Short mmCIF file of C-alpha atoms in Angstrom, two decimals:
data_model
loop_
_atom_site.label_atom_id
_atom_site.label_comp_id
_atom_site.label_asym_id
_atom_site.label_seq_id
_atom_site.Cartn_x
_atom_site.Cartn_y
_atom_site.Cartn_z
CA MET A 1 -110.98 -6.75 223.18
CA ASN A 2 -111.04 -5.54 219.67
CA LYS A 3 -112.18 -6.98 216.91
CA ASP A 4 -109.17 -5.98 214.61
CA THR A 5 -106.52 -6.04 217.31
CA ILE A 6 -106.85 -9.65 215.39
CA PRO A 7 -105.90 -9.61 212.40
CA SER A 8 -103.50 -7.51 212.81
CA ARG A 9 -101.77 -9.68 214.70
CA PHE A 10 -101.73 -12.27 212.44
CA ILE A 11 -100.74 -10.34 209.31
CA THR A 12 -97.67 -9.43 211.66
CA PHE A 13 -97.34 -12.07 212.50
CA SER A 14 -96.96 -13.82 209.13
CA LEU A 15 -94.55 -11.15 207.90
CA LEU A 16 -92.60 -12.08 210.44
CA LEU A 17 -91.91 -15.82 209.70
CA PHE A 18 -91.50 -14.83 205.95
CA ARG A 19 -89.25 -12.82 206.79
CA PHE A 20 -87.58 -14.99 209.47
CA PRO A 21 -87.90 -18.84 208.04
CA PHE A 22 -85.66 -19.87 210.37
CA LEU A 23 -88.61 -19.78 212.89
CA PHE A 24 -90.92 -22.18 211.67
CA PRO A 25 -89.09 -25.40 213.19
CA LEU A 26 -89.89 -23.63 216.48
CA VAL A 27 -93.46 -23.25 215.56
CA GLU A 28 -93.72 -25.79 214.61
CA THR A 29 -92.13 -27.47 217.67
CA ARG A 30 -94.37 -25.35 219.81
CA LYS A 31 -97.41 -26.66 217.89
CA ARG A 32 -96.74 -30.18 219.00
CA VAL A 33 -96.20 -29.37 222.53
CA ILE A 34 -99.61 -28.49 222.79
CA LEU A 35 -100.79 -30.89 219.97
CA THR A 36 -98.93 -33.44 223.03
CA ALA A 37 -100.47 -30.36 225.86
CA LYS A 38 -103.73 -30.92 225.27
CA LYS A 39 -103.07 -35.00 225.06
CA LYS A 40 -101.81 -35.28 228.62
CA ARG A 41 -104.69 -33.09 230.04
CA ARG A 42 -107.61 -35.29 228.54
CA GLU A 43 -106.15 -38.13 229.56
CA ARG A 44 -106.63 -36.32 232.87
CA GLU A 45 -110.19 -35.00 232.68
CA PHE A 46 -110.79 -38.04 231.54
CA LEU A 47 -108.84 -40.42 235.29
CA THR A 48 -110.30 -37.61 236.64
CA GLU A 49 -114.21 -38.83 235.54
CA GLU A 50 -113.68 -41.80 236.15
CA ARG A 51 -112.52 -41.63 238.93
CA ASP A 52 -115.83 -39.11 240.04
CA LYS A 53 -118.03 -41.94 238.74
CA MET A 54 -116.37 -44.20 241.40
CA GLU A 55 -117.07 -42.27 243.82
CA GLU A 56 -120.28 -41.51 242.79
CA ALA A 57 -121.15 -44.47 242.88
CA ILE A 58 -118.82 -44.74 247.25
CA ARG A 59 -121.47 -41.59 247.82
CA GLY A 60 -124.26 -43.26 246.79
CA SER A 61 -123.50 -46.56 248.19
CA CYS A 62 -122.66 -45.34 251.75
CA ASN A 63 -125.82 -42.31 251.56
CA ARG A 64 -128.48 -45.89 251.00
CA ASN A 65 -127.18 -47.52 254.36
CA LYS A 66 -126.25 -44.40 256.04
CA ASN A 67 -126.87 -46.53 259.13
CA ASN A 68 -125.14 -49.47 258.57
CA LYS A 69 -121.00 -48.74 259.95
CA SER A 70 -120.11 -51.36 257.56
CA PHE A 71 -121.08 -49.35 254.30
CA PHE A 72 -119.00 -46.48 255.58
CA VAL A 73 -115.87 -45.82 252.85
CA SER A 74 -112.72 -42.78 253.48
CA LYS A 75 -110.70 -41.76 251.45
CA GLY A 76 -108.05 -44.08 251.76
CA LYS A 77 -110.51 -46.75 250.75
CA LYS A 78 -111.55 -45.03 248.05
CA GLU A 79 -107.85 -44.38 247.09
CA ASP A 80 -108.18 -48.58 247.05
CA SER A 81 -110.80 -48.94 245.38
CA TYR A 82 -109.18 -46.77 242.03
CA HIS A 83 -105.90 -48.95 242.42
CA VAL A 84 -107.79 -52.33 242.83
CA LEU A 85 -108.99 -51.19 239.58
CA TYR A 86 -106.75 -50.48 237.52
CA LYS A 87 -104.20 -53.05 239.88
CA VAL A 88 -101.36 -49.55 240.03
CA PRO A 89 -98.95 -49.95 242.97
CA TYR A 90 -98.35 -47.17 245.73
CA GLY A 91 -96.35 -43.97 245.42
CA ASP A 92 -94.52 -41.97 243.17
CA SER A 93 -91.34 -44.41 242.24
CA PRO A 94 -90.13 -44.95 238.37
CA TYR A 95 -91.62 -48.72 238.84
CA VAL A 96 -94.56 -47.11 240.27
CA ARG A 97 -94.51 -45.10 237.33
CA ALA A 98 -93.69 -47.14 234.92
CA LYS A 99 -96.45 -49.64 236.00
CA HIS A 100 -98.72 -46.37 235.44
CA ALA A 101 -98.01 -45.94 232.13
CA GLN A 102 -97.33 -49.75 231.29
CA LEU A 103 -101.02 -50.14 233.11
CA VAL A 104 -103.24 -46.80 232.77
CA GLU A 105 -101.59 -44.74 230.46
CA LYS A 106 -101.56 -48.54 227.67
CA ASP A 107 -97.80 -46.10 227.00
CA PRO A 108 -95.52 -49.02 226.64
CA GLU A 109 -92.38 -47.06 225.04
CA ALA A 110 -92.84 -44.62 228.03
CA ALA A 111 -93.12 -47.45 230.27
CA ILE A 112 -89.87 -48.94 229.19
CA ALA A 113 -87.66 -46.06 229.61
CA LEU A 114 -89.75 -45.55 232.70
CA PHE A 115 -88.47 -49.63 234.35
CA TRP A 116 -85.15 -48.72 232.99
CA LYS A 117 -84.36 -45.92 235.25
CA ALA A 118 -86.14 -48.11 238.12
CA ILE A 119 -83.63 -50.90 237.31
CA ASN A 120 -81.03 -47.98 237.60
CA ALA A 121 -81.87 -46.31 241.17
CA GLY A 122 -82.05 -50.17 242.54
CA ASP A 123 -86.73 -50.06 242.58
CA LYS A 124 -87.70 -53.25 242.72
CA VAL A 125 -85.45 -54.81 240.25
CA ASP A 126 -87.07 -57.95 240.69
CA SER A 127 -90.53 -56.78 239.24
CA ALA A 128 -88.93 -54.15 236.92
CA LEU A 129 -87.31 -56.54 235.17
CA LYS A 130 -89.28 -58.39 234.30
CA ASP A 131 -92.20 -56.64 233.65
CA MET A 132 -89.50 -54.14 231.70
CA ALA A 133 -88.84 -57.89 229.11
CA VAL A 134 -92.94 -59.14 228.59
CA VAL A 135 -93.75 -55.73 227.65
CA MET A 136 -90.56 -55.71 225.13
CA LYS A 137 -92.13 -58.80 224.24
CA GLN A 138 -95.40 -58.07 223.41
CA LEU A 139 -93.45 -54.61 221.65
CA ASP A 140 -91.94 -57.35 219.37
CA ARG A 141 -87.97 -56.16 220.96
CA SER A 142 -87.89 -60.42 222.16
CA GLU A 143 -83.83 -60.05 221.16
CA GLU A 144 -83.51 -56.48 223.82
CA ALA A 145 -85.68 -58.47 226.12
CA ILE A 146 -83.56 -61.45 226.47
CA GLU A 147 -80.25 -59.28 225.81
CA ALA A 148 -81.77 -57.08 229.49
CA ILE A 149 -82.31 -60.42 231.33
CA CYS A 150 -79.54 -62.09 231.16
CA SER A 151 -77.37 -59.17 231.64
CA PHE A 152 -79.23 -57.43 235.03
CA ARG A 153 -80.38 -60.90 236.49
CA GLY A 154 -77.49 -60.26 238.75
CA LEU A 155 -79.26 -58.04 240.70
CA CYS A 156 -82.36 -59.79 241.41
CA SER A 157 -82.34 -61.93 243.98
CA LYS A 158 -82.21 -65.37 244.19
CA GLN A 159 -85.71 -66.32 245.44
CA SER A 160 -86.78 -64.33 241.84
CA GLN A 161 -83.91 -66.49 238.98
CA GLU A 162 -87.54 -68.60 238.97
CA SER A 163 -89.58 -67.16 237.28
CA LEU A 164 -86.82 -65.19 235.22
CA ASP A 165 -86.20 -68.01 233.97
CA ASN A 166 -90.13 -68.81 233.41
CA VAL A 167 -90.10 -65.08 231.19
CA LEU A 168 -86.29 -66.46 229.43
CA ILE A 169 -87.92 -69.66 227.71
CA ASP A 170 -91.18 -67.68 226.73
CA LEU A 171 -88.56 -64.93 224.63
CA TYR A 172 -86.53 -68.15 223.84
CA LYS A 173 -89.54 -69.85 221.97
CA LYS A 174 -90.61 -66.76 219.73
CA CYS A 175 -87.54 -65.81 218.96
CA GLY A 176 -86.42 -69.96 217.34
CA LYS A 177 -83.33 -70.04 220.23
CA ILE A 178 -84.66 -73.83 220.20
CA ASP A 179 -80.72 -74.63 221.56
CA GLU A 180 -80.50 -72.19 224.77
CA GLN A 181 -84.60 -72.98 225.54
CA ILE A 182 -83.51 -76.22 225.40
CA GLU A 183 -80.62 -76.12 227.94
CA LEU A 184 -82.14 -73.67 229.96
CA LEU A 185 -85.21 -76.40 230.63
CA LYS A 186 -83.06 -79.21 231.37
CA ARG A 187 -81.12 -76.83 233.70
CA LYS A 188 -84.54 -76.20 235.85
CA LEU A 189 -85.32 -80.22 235.41
CA LYS A 190 -82.02 -80.63 237.33
CA LEU A 191 -83.28 -78.38 239.65
CA ILE A 192 -86.01 -79.92 240.33
CA TYR A 193 -84.59 -84.04 240.59
CA GLN A 194 -81.80 -82.17 242.95
CA GLY A 195 -84.86 -80.37 245.32
CA GLU A 196 -83.20 -77.69 244.19
CA ALA A 197 -86.16 -76.08 243.34
CA PHE A 198 -88.88 -73.80 244.99
CA ASN A 199 -86.95 -72.94 247.33
CA GLY A 200 -86.71 -76.20 248.99
CA LYS A 201 -90.67 -76.52 249.39
CA LEU A 202 -92.65 -78.33 247.42
CA THR A 203 -95.21 -76.16 246.37
CA LYS A 204 -95.19 -72.41 244.83
CA THR A 205 -97.81 -69.89 244.22
CA ALA A 206 -98.20 -68.29 240.96
CA ARG A 207 -99.74 -66.22 239.13
CA SER A 208 -101.88 -66.12 235.21
CA HIS A 209 -104.33 -63.27 234.56
CA GLY A 210 -104.08 -61.06 237.97
CA LYS A 211 -105.09 -64.42 239.55
CA LYS A 212 -103.04 -66.27 242.41
CA PHE A 213 -102.69 -70.93 242.05
CA GLN A 214 -100.97 -73.21 243.84
CA VAL A 215 -98.59 -75.33 241.81
CA SER A 216 -96.62 -78.47 242.65
CA ILE A 217 -93.31 -80.08 242.30
CA LYS A 218 -94.98 -82.66 240.03
CA GLN A 219 -97.14 -80.13 238.27
CA GLU A 220 -94.67 -78.19 237.54
CA THR A 221 -91.86 -81.08 236.50
CA SER A 222 -94.74 -81.97 233.83
CA ARG A 223 -94.49 -78.39 232.33
CA LEU A 224 -91.57 -78.84 232.26
CA LEU A 225 -91.05 -81.37 229.96
CA GLY A 226 -93.99 -80.98 227.54
CA ASN A 227 -92.41 -78.07 226.81
CA LEU A 228 -88.75 -79.83 226.70
CA GLY A 229 -90.11 -82.58 223.97
CA TRP A 230 -92.17 -79.45 222.24
CA ALA A 231 -88.60 -78.02 221.47
CA TYR A 232 -87.03 -81.61 220.58
CA MET A 233 -90.02 -81.25 218.03
CA GLN A 234 -88.85 -77.77 216.96
CA LYS A 235 -85.63 -79.28 216.08
CA LYS A 236 -87.07 -82.74 214.13
CA ASN A 237 -85.39 -85.31 216.95
CA TYR A 238 -89.05 -87.32 217.48
CA MET A 239 -86.91 -90.32 218.93
CA MET A 240 -86.47 -87.84 222.19
CA ALA A 241 -89.27 -86.70 221.58
CA GLU A 242 -91.04 -89.42 222.25
CA VAL A 243 -89.20 -90.14 225.63
CA VAL A 244 -89.86 -86.36 227.16
CA TYR A 245 -93.67 -86.55 226.42
CA GLY A 246 -93.85 -90.09 227.84
CA LYS A 247 -92.28 -89.21 230.54
CA ALA A 248 -94.33 -86.48 231.34
CA GLN A 249 -97.89 -88.22 230.71
CA MET A 250 -96.05 -91.29 233.42
CA ILE A 251 -96.55 -87.98 236.11
CA GLU A 252 -99.40 -86.53 234.93
CA PRO A 253 -101.41 -88.00 231.44
CA ASP A 254 -102.24 -84.67 229.76
CA CYS A 255 -104.69 -84.49 226.09
CA ASN A 256 -102.32 -82.01 224.82
CA LYS A 257 -98.79 -83.76 225.13
CA ALA A 258 -100.62 -86.53 224.27
CA CYS A 259 -101.25 -85.83 221.44
CA ASN A 260 -97.72 -84.67 220.15
CA LEU A 261 -96.50 -87.70 221.87
CA GLY A 262 -99.05 -89.42 218.86
CA LEU A 263 -97.19 -86.91 216.65
CA CYS A 264 -94.05 -87.71 217.66
CA LEU A 265 -95.01 -92.11 216.91
CA ILE A 266 -96.47 -90.76 213.61
CA ARG A 267 -93.20 -88.76 212.19
CA GLN A 268 -92.01 -92.28 213.65
CA ALA A 269 -93.70 -94.93 211.04
CA ARG A 270 -94.61 -96.43 214.79
CA TYR A 271 -98.47 -95.98 213.74
CA GLU A 272 -100.59 -98.49 215.26
CA GLU A 273 -98.94 -97.12 219.25
CA ALA A 274 -99.54 -93.87 217.49
CA GLN A 275 -103.31 -94.98 216.75
CA LEU A 276 -103.62 -96.20 220.38
CA ILE A 277 -102.53 -93.19 221.85
CA ILE A 278 -104.78 -90.93 219.77
CA GLU A 279 -107.85 -93.47 219.97
CA ASP A 280 -107.32 -92.53 224.28
CA ILE A 281 -108.24 -88.81 223.19
CA ILE A 282 -111.50 -89.30 221.18
CA LYS A 283 -112.91 -91.65 223.20
CA GLY A 284 -111.77 -89.22 226.34
CA GLU A 285 -109.62 -91.61 228.91
CA LEU A 286 -107.39 -88.47 229.33
CA PRO A 287 -107.85 -85.19 230.66
CA GLY A 288 -109.03 -82.43 228.96
CA SER A 289 -110.31 -84.91 226.07
CA ASN A 290 -113.67 -82.98 226.98
CA ASP A 291 -111.69 -79.43 225.44
CA SER A 292 -112.92 -78.77 221.75
CA LYS A 293 -110.33 -77.66 220.48
CA SER A 294 -108.12 -81.13 221.46
CA ARG A 295 -110.40 -83.16 220.51
CA LYS A 296 -110.03 -81.59 216.83
CA ARG A 297 -106.45 -81.66 216.63
CA ALA A 298 -106.84 -85.58 217.63
CA GLN A 299 -109.42 -86.23 215.04
CA GLU A 300 -107.03 -84.65 212.39
CA LEU A 301 -103.73 -86.53 213.79
CA LEU A 302 -105.99 -89.87 213.34
CA VAL A 303 -107.08 -88.39 209.04
CA GLU A 304 -103.11 -88.12 208.45
CA LEU A 305 -102.76 -91.58 210.67
CA ARG A 306 -104.91 -93.28 208.71
CA SER A 307 -103.92 -92.00 205.49
CA LEU A 308 -100.33 -93.01 206.26
CA LEU A 309 -101.35 -96.99 207.23
CA PRO A 310 -100.76 -99.39 203.88
CA PRO A 311 -104.25 -100.79 202.59
CA PRO A 312 -105.92 -103.96 204.17
CA TYR A 313 -105.35 -106.81 202.59
CA PRO A 314 -109.22 -109.12 201.51
CA LEU A 315 -109.78 -111.19 203.36
CA ASP A 316 -110.91 -114.07 200.65
CA LEU A 317 -106.66 -113.85 199.28
CA LEU A 318 -105.89 -115.08 202.68
CA VAL A 319 -108.66 -118.25 203.68
CA MET A 320 -109.49 -120.27 201.69
CA ASP A 321 -112.69 -121.27 201.37
CA ASP A 322 -113.45 -124.64 202.33
CA GLU A 323 -116.03 -125.31 199.52
CA PHE A 324 -113.85 -124.23 196.63
CA ILE A 325 -111.11 -126.81 198.37
CA ARG A 326 -113.99 -129.74 197.94
CA GLY A 327 -114.62 -128.60 194.65
CA LEU A 328 -111.36 -129.03 193.64
CA GLU A 329 -110.46 -133.45 195.47
CA GLN A 330 -113.97 -134.08 193.67
CA LEU A 331 -111.91 -132.79 189.74
CA MET A 332 -109.11 -134.40 190.44
CA ASN A 333 -110.97 -137.94 191.52
CA GLU A 334 -113.12 -137.60 188.09
CA TRP A 335 -109.85 -137.40 185.95
CA GLY A 336 -109.18 -140.73 187.80
CA PRO A 337 -107.53 -143.08 190.31
CA VAL A 338 -104.60 -141.69 191.85
CA ARG A 339 -101.54 -143.89 190.06
CA SER A 340 -98.59 -144.79 191.91
CA LYS A 341 -94.86 -142.75 191.90
CA ARG A 342 -92.98 -145.86 190.78
CA LEU A 343 -90.81 -145.68 186.95
CA PRO A 344 -92.60 -148.47 184.43
CA ILE A 345 -90.09 -150.86 185.11
CA PHE A 346 -90.27 -151.04 189.02
CA GLU A 347 -94.45 -152.40 188.50
CA GLU A 348 -93.06 -155.16 186.58
CA ILE A 349 -90.12 -156.03 188.21
CA SER A 350 -93.26 -155.80 191.26
CA SER A 351 -95.60 -159.06 188.60
CA PHE A 352 -92.52 -160.72 187.90
CA ARG A 353 -91.45 -161.13 191.75
CA ASP A 354 -95.01 -162.52 192.70
CA GLN A 355 -96.04 -164.55 189.75
CA LEU A 356 -92.33 -166.72 191.25
CA ALA A 357 -93.87 -166.73 195.20
CA CYS A 358 -97.32 -168.77 192.70
#
């Protein structure tokens, strides 16, 4: 290429923009498109590099153990490792692309748009609606998430309604919708004592931070009662919160709920009862008492409680000293014999009667 042609092209392009200024927006749009394409290309290169590193590690493992068939990794296994690493499902559906945008590209706005597309297409509506609400909550769009769940939960299966309720409880809590939270918690507790929770089973499989674990009806009831007690505390209905926390402690004692129960009693000026509960936490007599945060909170409650208690009366004001009593009696004896309490006229009559008797 001739070097002289480059400046001439640049000058020609500049003159063209000068004469036709309406072309500026088109140029800016083209710049943005180019920058976006470069960004996506860098992301693809990064993902490709990470995948190549993983494949290199797998090949190295295979080479070191080439005589061992158990170390053979097929192409399918490599793909499995990639999906396990990023926790991305298989396929190219709208839901899969949404999870890729959420977990790999870290683009929540794009993920929400793709989750909407999945819901409208009927692609894993249960998971798409719940995951979209979680992403919206992370972006402080909780009101929008509540509206989405309430509007589209009718498209979801019966088995997914319970998990949607749990997401709604967190959303109500974040938005300060205490009345709605109380109503939903009461409805879930009613399903439990009617035997309709967990689809009639005694346990269910829950997931937290990518790990599965079993939850019993007893644990779920205690958890819901704890949330209900907290909601009543936000309404400053400490009497009802005390009742609910008391029931929760009877089902499954817990250090955190015990602290809240003690606080409810403090707010009702029932200091002695609160002190007994808080001291049990500090003594380590409740599950979770070894947790440093729980112990610190219990100690703070005890300090607050002691500041509210009336000062004790000195014992020497309530108990009379025996030596002091004996000193008073001795002083009274020194003042003279004990006089008769009758009037003088009756004393004279008595002496006159004695003379007549003689």
